[in-house]
mmCIF file of C-alpha atoms in Angstrom:
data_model
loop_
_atom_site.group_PDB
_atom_site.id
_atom_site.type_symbol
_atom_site.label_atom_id
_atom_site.label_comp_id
_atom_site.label_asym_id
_atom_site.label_seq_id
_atom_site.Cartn_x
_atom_site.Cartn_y
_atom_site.Cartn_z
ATOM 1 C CA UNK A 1 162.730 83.852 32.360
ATOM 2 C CA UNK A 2 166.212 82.827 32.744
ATOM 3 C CA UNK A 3 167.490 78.983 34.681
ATOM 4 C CA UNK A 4 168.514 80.778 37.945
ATOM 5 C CA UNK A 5 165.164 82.954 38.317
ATOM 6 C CA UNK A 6 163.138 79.976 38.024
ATOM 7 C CA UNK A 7 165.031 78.169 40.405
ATOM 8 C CA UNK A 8 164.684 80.837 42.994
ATOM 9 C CA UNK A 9 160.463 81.370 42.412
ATOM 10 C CA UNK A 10 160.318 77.090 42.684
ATOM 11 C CA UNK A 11 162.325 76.808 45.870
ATOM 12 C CA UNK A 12 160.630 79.782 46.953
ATOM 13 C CA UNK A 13 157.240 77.922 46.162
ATOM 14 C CA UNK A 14 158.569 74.677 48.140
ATOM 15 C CA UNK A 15 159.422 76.517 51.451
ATOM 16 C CA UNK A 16 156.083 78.035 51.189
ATOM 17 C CA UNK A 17 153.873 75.126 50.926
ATOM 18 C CA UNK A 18 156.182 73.330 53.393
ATOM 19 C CA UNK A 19 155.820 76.536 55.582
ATOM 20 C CA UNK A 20 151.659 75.983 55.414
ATOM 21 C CA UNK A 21 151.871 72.476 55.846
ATOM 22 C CA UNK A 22 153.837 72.584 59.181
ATOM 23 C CA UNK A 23 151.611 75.610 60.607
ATOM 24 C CA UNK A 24 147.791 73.202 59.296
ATOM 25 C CA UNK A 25 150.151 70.100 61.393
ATOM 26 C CA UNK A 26 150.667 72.422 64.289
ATOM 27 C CA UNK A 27 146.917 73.307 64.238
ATOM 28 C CA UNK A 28 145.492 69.713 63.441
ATOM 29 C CA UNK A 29 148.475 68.481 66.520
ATOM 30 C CA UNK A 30 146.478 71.245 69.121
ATOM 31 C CA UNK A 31 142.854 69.648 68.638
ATOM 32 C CA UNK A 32 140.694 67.046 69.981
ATOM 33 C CA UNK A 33 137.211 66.010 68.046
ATOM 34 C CA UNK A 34 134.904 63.760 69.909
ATOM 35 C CA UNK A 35 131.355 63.279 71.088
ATOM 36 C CA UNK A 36 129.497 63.370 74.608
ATOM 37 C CA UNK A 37 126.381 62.574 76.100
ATOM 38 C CA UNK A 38 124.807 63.692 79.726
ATOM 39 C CA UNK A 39 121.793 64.645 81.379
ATOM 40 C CA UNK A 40 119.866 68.527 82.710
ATOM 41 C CA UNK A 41 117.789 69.373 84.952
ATOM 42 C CA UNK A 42 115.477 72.843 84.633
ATOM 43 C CA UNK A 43 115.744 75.678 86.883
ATOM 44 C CA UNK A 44 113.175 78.084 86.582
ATOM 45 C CA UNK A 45 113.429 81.198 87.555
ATOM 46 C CA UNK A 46 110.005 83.149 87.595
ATOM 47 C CA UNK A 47 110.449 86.892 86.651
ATOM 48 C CA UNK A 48 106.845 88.286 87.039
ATOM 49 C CA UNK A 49 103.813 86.231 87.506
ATOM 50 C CA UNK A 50 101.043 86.681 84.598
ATOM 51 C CA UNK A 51 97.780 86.421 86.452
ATOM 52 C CA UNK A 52 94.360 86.491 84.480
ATOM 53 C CA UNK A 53 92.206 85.054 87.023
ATOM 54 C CA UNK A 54 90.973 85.415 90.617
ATOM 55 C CA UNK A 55 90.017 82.573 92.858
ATOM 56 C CA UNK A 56 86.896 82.296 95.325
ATOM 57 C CA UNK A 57 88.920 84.579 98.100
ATOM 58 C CA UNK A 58 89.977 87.431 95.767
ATOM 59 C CA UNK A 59 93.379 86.578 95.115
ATOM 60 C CA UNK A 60 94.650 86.235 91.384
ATOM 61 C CA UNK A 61 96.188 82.596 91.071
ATOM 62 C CA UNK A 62 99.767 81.820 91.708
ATOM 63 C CA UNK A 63 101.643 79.793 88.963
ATOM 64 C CA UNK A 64 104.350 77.644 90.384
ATOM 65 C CA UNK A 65 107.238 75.616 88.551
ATOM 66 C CA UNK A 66 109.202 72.184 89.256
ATOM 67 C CA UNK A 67 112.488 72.125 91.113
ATOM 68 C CA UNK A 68 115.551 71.387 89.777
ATOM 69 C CA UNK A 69 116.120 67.893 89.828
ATOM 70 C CA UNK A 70 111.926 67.172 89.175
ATOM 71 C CA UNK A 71 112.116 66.767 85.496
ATOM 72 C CA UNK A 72 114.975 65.620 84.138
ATOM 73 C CA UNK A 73 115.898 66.473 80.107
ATOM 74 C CA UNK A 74 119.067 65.158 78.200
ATOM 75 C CA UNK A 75 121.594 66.511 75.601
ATOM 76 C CA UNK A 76 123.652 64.543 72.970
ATOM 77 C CA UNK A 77 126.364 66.880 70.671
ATOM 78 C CA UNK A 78 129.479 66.204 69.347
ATOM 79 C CA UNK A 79 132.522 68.480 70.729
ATOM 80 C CA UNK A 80 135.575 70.060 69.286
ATOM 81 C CA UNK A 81 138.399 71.763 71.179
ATOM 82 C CA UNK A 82 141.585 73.348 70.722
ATOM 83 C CA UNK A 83 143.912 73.198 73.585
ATOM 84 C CA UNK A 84 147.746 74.446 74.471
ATOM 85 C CA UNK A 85 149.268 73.884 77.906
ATOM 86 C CA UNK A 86 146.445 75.657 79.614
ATOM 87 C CA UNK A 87 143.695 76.758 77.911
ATOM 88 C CA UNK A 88 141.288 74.836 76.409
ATOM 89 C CA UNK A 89 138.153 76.566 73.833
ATOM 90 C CA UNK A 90 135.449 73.918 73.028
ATOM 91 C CA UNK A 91 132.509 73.700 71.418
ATOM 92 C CA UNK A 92 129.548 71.473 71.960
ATOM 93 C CA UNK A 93 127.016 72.096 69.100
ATOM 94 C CA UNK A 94 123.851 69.744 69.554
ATOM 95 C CA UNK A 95 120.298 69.099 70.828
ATOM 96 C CA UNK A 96 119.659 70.153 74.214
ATOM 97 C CA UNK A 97 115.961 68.909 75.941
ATOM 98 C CA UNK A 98 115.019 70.807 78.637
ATOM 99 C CA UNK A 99 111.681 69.264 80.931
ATOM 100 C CA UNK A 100 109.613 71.445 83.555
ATOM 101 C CA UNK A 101 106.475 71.576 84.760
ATOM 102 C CA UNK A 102 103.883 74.736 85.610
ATOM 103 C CA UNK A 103 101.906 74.019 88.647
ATOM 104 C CA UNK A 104 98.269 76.087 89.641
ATOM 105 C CA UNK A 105 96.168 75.755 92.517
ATOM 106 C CA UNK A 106 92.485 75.676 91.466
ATOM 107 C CA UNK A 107 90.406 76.292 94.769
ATOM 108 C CA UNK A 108 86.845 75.324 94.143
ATOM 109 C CA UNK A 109 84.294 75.492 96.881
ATOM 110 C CA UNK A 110 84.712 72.272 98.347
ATOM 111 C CA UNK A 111 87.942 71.247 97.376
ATOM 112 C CA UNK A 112 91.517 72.720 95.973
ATOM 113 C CA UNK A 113 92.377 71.238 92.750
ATOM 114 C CA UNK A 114 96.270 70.922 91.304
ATOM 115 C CA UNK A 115 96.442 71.471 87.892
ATOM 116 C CA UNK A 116 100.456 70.473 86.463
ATOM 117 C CA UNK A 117 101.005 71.476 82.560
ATOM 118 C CA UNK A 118 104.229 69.847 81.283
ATOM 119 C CA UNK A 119 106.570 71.476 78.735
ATOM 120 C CA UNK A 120 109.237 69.734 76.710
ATOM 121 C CA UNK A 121 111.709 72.031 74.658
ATOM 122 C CA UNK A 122 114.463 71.031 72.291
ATOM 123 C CA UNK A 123 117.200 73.076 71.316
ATOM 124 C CA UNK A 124 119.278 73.195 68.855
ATOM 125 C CA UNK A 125 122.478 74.922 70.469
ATOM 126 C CA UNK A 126 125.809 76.234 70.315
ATOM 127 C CA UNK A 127 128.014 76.468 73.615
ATOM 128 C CA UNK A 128 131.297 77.542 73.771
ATOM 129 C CA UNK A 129 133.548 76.988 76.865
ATOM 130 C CA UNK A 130 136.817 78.990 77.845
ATOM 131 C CA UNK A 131 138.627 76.413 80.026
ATOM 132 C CA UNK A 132 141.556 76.675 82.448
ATOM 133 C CA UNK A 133 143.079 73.452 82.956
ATOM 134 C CA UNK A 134 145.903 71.921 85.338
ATOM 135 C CA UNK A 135 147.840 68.888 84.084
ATOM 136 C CA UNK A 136 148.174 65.631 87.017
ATOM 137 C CA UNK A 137 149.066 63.837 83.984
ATOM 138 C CA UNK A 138 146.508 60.745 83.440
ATOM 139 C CA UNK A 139 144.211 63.539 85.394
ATOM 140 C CA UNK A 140 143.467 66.954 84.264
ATOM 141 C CA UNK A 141 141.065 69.115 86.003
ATOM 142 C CA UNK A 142 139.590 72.572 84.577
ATOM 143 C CA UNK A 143 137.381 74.972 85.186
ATOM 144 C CA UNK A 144 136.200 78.070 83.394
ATOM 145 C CA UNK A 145 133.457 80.085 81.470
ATOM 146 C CA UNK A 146 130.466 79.137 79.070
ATOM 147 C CA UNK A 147 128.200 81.029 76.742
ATOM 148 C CA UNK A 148 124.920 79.196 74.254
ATOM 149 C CA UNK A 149 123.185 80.392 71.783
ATOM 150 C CA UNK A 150 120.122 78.248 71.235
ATOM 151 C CA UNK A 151 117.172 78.288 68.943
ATOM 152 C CA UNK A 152 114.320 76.300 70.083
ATOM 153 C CA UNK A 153 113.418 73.342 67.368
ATOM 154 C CA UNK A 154 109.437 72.959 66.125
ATOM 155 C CA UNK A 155 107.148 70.792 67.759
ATOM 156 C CA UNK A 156 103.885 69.876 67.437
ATOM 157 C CA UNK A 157 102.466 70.672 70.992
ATOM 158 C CA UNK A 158 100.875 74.230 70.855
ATOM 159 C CA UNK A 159 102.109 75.136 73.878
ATOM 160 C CA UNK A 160 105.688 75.601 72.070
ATOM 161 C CA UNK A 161 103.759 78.718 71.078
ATOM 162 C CA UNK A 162 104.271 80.326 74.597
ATOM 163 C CA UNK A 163 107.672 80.406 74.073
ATOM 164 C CA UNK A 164 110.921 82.827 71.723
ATOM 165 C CA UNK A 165 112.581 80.729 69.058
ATOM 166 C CA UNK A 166 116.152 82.178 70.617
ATOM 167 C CA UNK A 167 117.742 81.440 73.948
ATOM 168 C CA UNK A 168 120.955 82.727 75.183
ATOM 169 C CA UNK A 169 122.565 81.377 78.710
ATOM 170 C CA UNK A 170 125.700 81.836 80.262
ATOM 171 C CA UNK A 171 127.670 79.788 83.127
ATOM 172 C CA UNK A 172 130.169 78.284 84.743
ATOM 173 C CA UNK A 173 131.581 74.709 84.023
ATOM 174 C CA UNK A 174 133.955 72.610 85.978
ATOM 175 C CA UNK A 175 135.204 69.128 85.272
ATOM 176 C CA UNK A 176 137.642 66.721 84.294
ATOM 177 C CA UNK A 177 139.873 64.978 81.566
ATOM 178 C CA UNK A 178 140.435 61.730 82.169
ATOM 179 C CA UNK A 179 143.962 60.507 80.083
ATOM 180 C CA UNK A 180 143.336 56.681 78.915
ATOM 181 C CA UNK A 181 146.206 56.858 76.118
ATOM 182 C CA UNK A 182 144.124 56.027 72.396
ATOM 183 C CA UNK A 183 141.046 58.369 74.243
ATOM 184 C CA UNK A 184 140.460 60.946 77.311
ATOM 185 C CA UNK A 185 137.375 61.324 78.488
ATOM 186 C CA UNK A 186 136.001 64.751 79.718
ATOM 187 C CA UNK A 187 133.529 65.174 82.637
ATOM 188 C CA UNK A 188 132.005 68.118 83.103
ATOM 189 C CA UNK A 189 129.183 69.789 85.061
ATOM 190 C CA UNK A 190 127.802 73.070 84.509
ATOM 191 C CA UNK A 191 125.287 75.530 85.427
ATOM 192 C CA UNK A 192 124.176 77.817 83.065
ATOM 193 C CA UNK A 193 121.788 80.815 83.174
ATOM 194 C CA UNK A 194 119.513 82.533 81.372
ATOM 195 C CA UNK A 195 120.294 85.967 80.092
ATOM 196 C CA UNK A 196 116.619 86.929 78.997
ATOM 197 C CA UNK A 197 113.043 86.317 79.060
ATOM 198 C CA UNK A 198 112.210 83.238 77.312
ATOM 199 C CA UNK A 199 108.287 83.378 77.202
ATOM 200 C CA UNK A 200 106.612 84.924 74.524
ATOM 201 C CA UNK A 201 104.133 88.061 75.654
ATOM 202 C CA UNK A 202 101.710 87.933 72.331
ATOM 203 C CA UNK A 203 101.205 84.262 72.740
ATOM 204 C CA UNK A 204 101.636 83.293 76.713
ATOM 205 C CA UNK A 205 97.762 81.947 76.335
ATOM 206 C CA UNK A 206 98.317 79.719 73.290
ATOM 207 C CA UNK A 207 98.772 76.659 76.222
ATOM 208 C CA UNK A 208 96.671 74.161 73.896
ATOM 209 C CA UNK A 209 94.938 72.721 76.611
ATOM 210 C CA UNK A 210 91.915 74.728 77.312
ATOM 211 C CA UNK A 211 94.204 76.397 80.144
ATOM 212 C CA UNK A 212 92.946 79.456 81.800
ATOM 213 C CA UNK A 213 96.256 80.355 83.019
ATOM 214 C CA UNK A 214 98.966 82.467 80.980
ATOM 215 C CA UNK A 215 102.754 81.748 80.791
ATOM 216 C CA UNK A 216 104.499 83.663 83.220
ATOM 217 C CA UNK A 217 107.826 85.788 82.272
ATOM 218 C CA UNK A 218 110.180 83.385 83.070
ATOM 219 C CA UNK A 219 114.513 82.365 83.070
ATOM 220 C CA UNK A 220 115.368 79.109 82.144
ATOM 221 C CA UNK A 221 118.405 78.172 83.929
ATOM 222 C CA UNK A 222 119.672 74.563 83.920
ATOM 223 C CA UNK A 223 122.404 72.104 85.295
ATOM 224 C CA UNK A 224 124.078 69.735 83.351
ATOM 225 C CA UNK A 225 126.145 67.068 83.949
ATOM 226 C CA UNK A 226 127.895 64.990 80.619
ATOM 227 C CA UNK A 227 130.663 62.844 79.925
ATOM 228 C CA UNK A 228 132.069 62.894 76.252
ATOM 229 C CA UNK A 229 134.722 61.362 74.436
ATOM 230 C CA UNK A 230 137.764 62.249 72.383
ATOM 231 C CA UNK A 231 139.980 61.537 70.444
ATOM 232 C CA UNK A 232 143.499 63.350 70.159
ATOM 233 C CA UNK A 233 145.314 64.284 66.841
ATOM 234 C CA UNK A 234 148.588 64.917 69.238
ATOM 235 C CA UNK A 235 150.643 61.674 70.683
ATOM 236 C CA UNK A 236 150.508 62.130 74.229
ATOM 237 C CA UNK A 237 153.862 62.980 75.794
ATOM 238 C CA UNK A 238 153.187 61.489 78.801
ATOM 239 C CA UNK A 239 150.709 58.532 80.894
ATOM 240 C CA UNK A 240 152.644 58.218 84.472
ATOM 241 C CA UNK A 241 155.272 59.276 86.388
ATOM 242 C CA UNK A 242 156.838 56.076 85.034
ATOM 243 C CA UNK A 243 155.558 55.134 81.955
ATOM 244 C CA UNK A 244 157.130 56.452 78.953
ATOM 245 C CA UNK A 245 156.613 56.527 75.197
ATOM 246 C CA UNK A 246 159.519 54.872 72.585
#
């Protein structure tokens, strides 16, 4: 190989590994790694009732389920986003705890008896979130899309039986960055809904308490509300209208 050809194929080496190093910076300048915490409340949405029973009248008993805001579950996950000027895709991988309650009616001759069968399930999940922001500078509000793919974690209450291992929601999120220089913070609320039944039909009578009732088809929808925070591999550009960066 003669002087000037190796010249040429090491220069041309340089400018390529100079050329990859500036597009990883470019990347690694666009993301934002970080952590969050919040809270959820259940919504469920009953899709047919699963009646084995009939009460002193006739009628097959009802199953009912808590309200929104009645049980309260929590998610903690760490979060990763890449942003440009105005769209922001992040991802929120974690455990998600949803709480709700089923409630019967027993009616006995003398007396009607409420019978309330708690249900804890953990997730471990995956949402992603399609975000439209607008920059006020130390404030940037957003909203956008979301979509979670969830598989429900083990537990040792049989009632877990009643349930898929899989979950799949989609939603709507709206919230805030908060610029505070070193950190932002993001708050966000969402609701998010179920795409499919969640109850499992072979097992909706493995309730592990002696139950005579059966799990009923059933959504679960949820609201969340979480506040995270993260940390910026770009220098901000800007704080105020006044302040400025040397």
């Amino acid at each position: 190989m003669t002087k000037p050809k190796l010249i040429f194929i090491v220069a041309g080496l340089i400018l390529l590994i100079q050329a990859s190093i500036a597009q990883k910076t470019s990347f690694l300048d666009h993301l934002r790694i970080g952590f969050g915490a919040g809270a959820n409340g259940a919504h469920i949405i009953d899709l047919e009732p699963y009646n084995v029973y009939e009460d002193l009248t006739g009628e097959t008993y009802k199953n009912s389920y808590s309200g929104l805001l009645q049980n309260i579950g929590n998610q903690y996950f760490v979060q990763a986003e890449w942003f440009n000027d105005y769209i922001i895709i992040a991802m929120k991988p974690g455990t998600y705890t949803y709480r709700f309650s089923k409630i019967n009616e027993v009616v006995f001759t003398n007396e009607t008896v409420e019978q309330v069968t708690p249900y804890l399930l953990r997730y471990l999940s995956v949402p992603i979130e399609v975000r439209y922001n607008l920059d006020f500078l130390r404030f940037r509000p957003y909203a956008g899309i979301n979509a979670t793919y969830s598989h429900l974690l083990g537990s040792h209450d049989a009632s877990n039986q009643t349930f898929i291992r899989p979950k799949i929601s989609a939603g709507a999120v709206a919230g805030t960055y908060i610029d505070l220089r070193y950190i932002i913070l993001d708050v966000n609320v969402g609701y998010h809904a179920g795409v499919h039944n969640i109850a499992s039909k072979p097992d909706r009578f493995e309730t592990g308490s002696g139950s005579t009732f059966a799990q009923n088809d059933i959504l679960l929808n949820d609201l969340q509300v979480s506040l995270s925070i993260l940390f910026s591999l770009q220098k901000q550009k800007h704080y105020s209208n006044v302040e400025c960066f040397y």
